[in-house]
Coordinates of C-alpha atoms and ligand atoms in Angstrom, one line a residue:
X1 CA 84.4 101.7 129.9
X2 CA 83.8 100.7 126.7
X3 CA 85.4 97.7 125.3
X4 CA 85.3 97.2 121.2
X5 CA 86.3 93.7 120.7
X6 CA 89.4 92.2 118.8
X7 CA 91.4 94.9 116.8
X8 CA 94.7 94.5 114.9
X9 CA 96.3 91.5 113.5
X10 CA 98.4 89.9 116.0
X11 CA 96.7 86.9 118.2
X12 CA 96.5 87.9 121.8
X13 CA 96.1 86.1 125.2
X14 CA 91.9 86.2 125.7
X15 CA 91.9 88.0 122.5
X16 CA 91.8 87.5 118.6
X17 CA 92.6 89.7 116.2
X18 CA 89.3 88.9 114.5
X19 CA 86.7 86.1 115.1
X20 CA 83.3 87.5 112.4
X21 CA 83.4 88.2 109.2
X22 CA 80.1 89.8 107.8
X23 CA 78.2 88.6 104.5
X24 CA 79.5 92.1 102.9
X25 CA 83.3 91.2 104.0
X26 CA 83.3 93.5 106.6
X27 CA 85.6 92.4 109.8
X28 CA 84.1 92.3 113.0
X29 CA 86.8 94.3 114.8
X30 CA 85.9 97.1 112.4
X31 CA 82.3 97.1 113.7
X32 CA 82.9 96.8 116.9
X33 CA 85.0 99.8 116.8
X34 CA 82.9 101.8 114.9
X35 CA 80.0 100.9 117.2
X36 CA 81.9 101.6 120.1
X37 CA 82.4 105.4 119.4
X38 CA 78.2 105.3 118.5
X39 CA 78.2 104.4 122.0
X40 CA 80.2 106.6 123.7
X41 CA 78.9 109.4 121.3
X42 CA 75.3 108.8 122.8
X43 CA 76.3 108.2 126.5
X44 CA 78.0 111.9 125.7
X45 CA 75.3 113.5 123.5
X46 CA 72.4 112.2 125.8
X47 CA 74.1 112.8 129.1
X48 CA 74.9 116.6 128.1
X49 CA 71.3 117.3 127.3
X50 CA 69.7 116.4 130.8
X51 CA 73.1 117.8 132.7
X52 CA 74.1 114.2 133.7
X53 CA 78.1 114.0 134.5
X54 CA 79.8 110.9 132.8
X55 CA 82.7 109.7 131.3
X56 CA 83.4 107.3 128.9
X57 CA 87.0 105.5 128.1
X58 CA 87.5 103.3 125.0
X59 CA 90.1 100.1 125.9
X60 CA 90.7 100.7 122.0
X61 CA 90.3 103.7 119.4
X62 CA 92.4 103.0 116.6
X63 CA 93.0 98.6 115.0
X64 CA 94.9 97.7 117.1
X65 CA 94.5 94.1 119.5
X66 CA 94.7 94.7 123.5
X67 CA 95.0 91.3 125.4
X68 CA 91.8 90.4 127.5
X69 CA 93.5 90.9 130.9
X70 CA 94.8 94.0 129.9
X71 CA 91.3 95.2 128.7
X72 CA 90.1 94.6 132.0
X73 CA 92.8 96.0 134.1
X74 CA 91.9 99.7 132.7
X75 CA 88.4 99.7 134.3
X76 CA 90.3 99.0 137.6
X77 CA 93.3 101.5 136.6
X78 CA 90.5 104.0 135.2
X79 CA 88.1 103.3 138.7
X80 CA 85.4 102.8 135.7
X81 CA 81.7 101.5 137.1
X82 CA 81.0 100.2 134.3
X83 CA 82.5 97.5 131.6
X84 CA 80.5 96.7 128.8
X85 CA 82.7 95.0 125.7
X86 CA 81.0 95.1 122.3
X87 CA 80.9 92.0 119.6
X88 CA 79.2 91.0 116.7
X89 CA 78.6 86.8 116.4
X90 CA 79.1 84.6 113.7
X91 CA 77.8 81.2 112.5
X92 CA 77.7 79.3 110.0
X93 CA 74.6 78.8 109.0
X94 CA 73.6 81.8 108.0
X95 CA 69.9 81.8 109.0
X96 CA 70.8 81.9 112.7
X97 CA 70.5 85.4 114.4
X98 CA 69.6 87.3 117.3
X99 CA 70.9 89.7 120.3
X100 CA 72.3 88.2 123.6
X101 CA 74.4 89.7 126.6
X102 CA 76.5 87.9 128.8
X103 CA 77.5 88.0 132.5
X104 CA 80.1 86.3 134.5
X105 CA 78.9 83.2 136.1
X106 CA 78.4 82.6 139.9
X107 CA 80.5 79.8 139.4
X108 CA 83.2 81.4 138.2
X109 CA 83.9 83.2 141.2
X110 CA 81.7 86.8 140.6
X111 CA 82.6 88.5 143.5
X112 CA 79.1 90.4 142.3
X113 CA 76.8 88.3 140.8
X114 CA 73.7 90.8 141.4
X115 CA 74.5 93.8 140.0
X116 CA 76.4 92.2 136.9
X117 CA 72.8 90.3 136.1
X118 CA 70.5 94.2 136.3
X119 CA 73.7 95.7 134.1
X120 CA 73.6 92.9 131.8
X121 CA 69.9 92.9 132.1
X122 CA 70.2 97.2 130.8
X123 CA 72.0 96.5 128.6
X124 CA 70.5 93.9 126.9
X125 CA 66.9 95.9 127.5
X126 CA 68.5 98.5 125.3
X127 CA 70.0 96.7 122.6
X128 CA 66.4 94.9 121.8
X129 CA 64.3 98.1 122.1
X130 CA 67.5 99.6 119.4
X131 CA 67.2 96.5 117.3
X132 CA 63.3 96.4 117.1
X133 CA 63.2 100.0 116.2
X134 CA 64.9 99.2 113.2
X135 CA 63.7 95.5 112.7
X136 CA 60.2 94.0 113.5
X137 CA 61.9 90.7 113.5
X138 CA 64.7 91.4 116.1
X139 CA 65.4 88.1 118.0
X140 CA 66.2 88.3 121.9
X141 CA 68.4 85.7 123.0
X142 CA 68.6 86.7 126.6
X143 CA 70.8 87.3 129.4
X144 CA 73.3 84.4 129.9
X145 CA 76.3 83.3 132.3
X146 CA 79.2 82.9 130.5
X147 CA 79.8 79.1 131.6
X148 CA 77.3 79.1 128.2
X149 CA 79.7 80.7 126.6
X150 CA 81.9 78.1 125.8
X151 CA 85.1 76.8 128.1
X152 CA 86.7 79.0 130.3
X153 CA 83.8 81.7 130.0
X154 CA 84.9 84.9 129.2
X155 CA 88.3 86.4 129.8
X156 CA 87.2 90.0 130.2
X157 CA 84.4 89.4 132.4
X158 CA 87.0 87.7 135.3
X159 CA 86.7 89.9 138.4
X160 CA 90.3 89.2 139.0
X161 CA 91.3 91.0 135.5
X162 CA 88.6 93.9 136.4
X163 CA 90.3 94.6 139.8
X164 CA 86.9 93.7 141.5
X165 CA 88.6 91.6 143.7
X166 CA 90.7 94.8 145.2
X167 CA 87.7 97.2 145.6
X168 CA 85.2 98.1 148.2
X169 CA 82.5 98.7 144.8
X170 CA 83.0 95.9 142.4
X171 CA 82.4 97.4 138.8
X172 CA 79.7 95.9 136.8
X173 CA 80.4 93.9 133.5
X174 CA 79.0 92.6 130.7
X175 CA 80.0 91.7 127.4
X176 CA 77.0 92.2 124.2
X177 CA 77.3 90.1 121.4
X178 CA 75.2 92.5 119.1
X179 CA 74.0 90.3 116.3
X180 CA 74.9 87.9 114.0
X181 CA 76.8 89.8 110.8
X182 CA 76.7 86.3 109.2
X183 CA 72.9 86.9 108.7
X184 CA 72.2 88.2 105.5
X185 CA 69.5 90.7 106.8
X186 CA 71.6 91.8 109.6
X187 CA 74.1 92.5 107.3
X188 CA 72.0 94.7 105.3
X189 CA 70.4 96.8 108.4
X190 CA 73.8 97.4 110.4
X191 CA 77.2 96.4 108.0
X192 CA 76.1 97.3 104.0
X193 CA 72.8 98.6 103.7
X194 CA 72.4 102.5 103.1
X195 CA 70.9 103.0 106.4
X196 CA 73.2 100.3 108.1
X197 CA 75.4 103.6 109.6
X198 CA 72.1 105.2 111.1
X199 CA 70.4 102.0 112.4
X200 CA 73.9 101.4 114.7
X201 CA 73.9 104.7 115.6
X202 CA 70.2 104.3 116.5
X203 CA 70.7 101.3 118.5
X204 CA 73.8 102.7 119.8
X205 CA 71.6 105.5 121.8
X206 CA 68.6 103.3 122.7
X207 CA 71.8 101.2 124.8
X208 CA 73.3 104.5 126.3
X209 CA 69.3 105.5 127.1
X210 CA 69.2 102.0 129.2
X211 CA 73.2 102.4 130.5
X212 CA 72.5 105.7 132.1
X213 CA 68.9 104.6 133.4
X214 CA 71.2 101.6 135.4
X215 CA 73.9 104.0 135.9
X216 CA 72.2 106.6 137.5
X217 CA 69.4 104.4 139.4
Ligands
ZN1 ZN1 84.0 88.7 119.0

C-alpha cells in the first residue's frame, strides 16, 4: 500500500491538504502523487520481469485529501503487508536537505517494533542508493521513531489505524520523507529540472528494488 501524502484542498483529521511548497512552486501533494505511481510502476515493472506476484494499492490517485485514519484503515481493509506513505519536507532555510524514514515508536505502542525498523531500514536503503545515483551529495538522515517527529508522532503509522492490533501478521509501516523541495538543488534534480521526471522515476525503482528485497526475504 502505497500512501501519497496530503491531496486536495480541504484540511483533514491527521492530514493537510498541503504542508511543502517547492522553490519552482510546485505543491507537495502533486509530488507525492506523482511519485507514488513511479513507485508502484517499478514494484510492477520489476516484479513482472523476475515472475514475482505483487500488488500494489494507492490510498490516493487523483487530488484529492484522505484523513490519516482513513489512510491507514485500507491496509487493514486491503490485508496489505506493507504501508509505506510518501512526502517531500520543507524548511525554511533553504540550505537544509537530506533523506529520512520514519517508524512508529516503541513508545507509542508498536504492536511490531522489529519488522517496522528492517522495513523502514529498506526503504530508506533504497531511497539513498536512488538519490546518490542521481546526486553525489545525497544526505542520509537515517531511520527515526516518530516521537522525533514532532507531538503525537505520526497519524498513519498508529497500529490501531493500520488494523495491526486485530491481526495475527501486523503489517509493516513506514512513512519516507523524500527530500527537502525547499532546497534549491533538490528542486532542480526531482521538481523543475529537465531530468527532474527521470531522476524520480530513477529513485522510484532503486526503492521498489529494496521493497521487494524486504518483501520477499
Ligand atoms: Zn508532507
Amino acid at each position: 500500500m502505497i500512501d501519497p501524502g496530503h491531496g486536495g484542498t480541504v484540511k483533514l483529521p491527521g492530514s493537510a491538504p498541503n504542508n511543502a511548497t517547492s522553490v519552482s512552486g510546485v505543491a507537495e501533494k502533486v509530488l507525492t502523487l506523482d511519485f507514488g505511481f513511479c513507485l508502484r510502476d517499478a514494484l510492477v515493472a520489476q516484479a513482472a520481469r523476475t515472475g514475482e506476484r505483487i500488488t500494489v494499492a494507492l490510498t490516493r490517485e487523483t487530488d484529492v485529501n484522505v484523513a490519516g485514519a482513513a489512510r491507514a484503515a485500507l491496509v487493514g481493509a486491503l490485508g496489505a503487508r506493507a504501508f509505506l506513505s510518501l512526502h517531500f519536507n520543507g524548511a525554511a532555510d533553504p540550505a537544509v536537505r537530506g533523506s529520512e524514514t520514519f517508524y512508529r515508536a516503541a513508545e507509542k505502542g508498536n504492536v511490531n517494533p522489529a519488522p517496522d525498523i528492517a522495513f523502514a531500514g529498506a526503504v530508506q536503503a533504497g531511497l539513498m542508493a536512488g538519490m546518490r545515483a542521481i546526486d553525489p551529495a545525497a544526505k542520509d538522515r537515517g531511520v527515526k521513531p516518530d516521537s522525533q517527529s514532532g507531538p503525537g508522532g505520526i497519524g498513519v503509522l498508529n497500529d490501531a489505524a493500520l488494523g495491526n492490533l486485530r491481526r495475527p501478521r501486523p503489517a509493516v509501516a513506514a512513512l519516507a520523507e523524500l527530500e527537502f523541495i525547499t532546497h534549491p538543488r533538490v528542486d532542480r534534480l526531482l521538481v523543475s529540472g529537465a531530468a527532474a521526471q527521470a531522476n524520480r522515476q530513477a529513485v522510484a525503482g532503486r526503492m521498489a528494488e529494496a521493497i521487494r528485497g524486504y518483501l520477499s526475504a
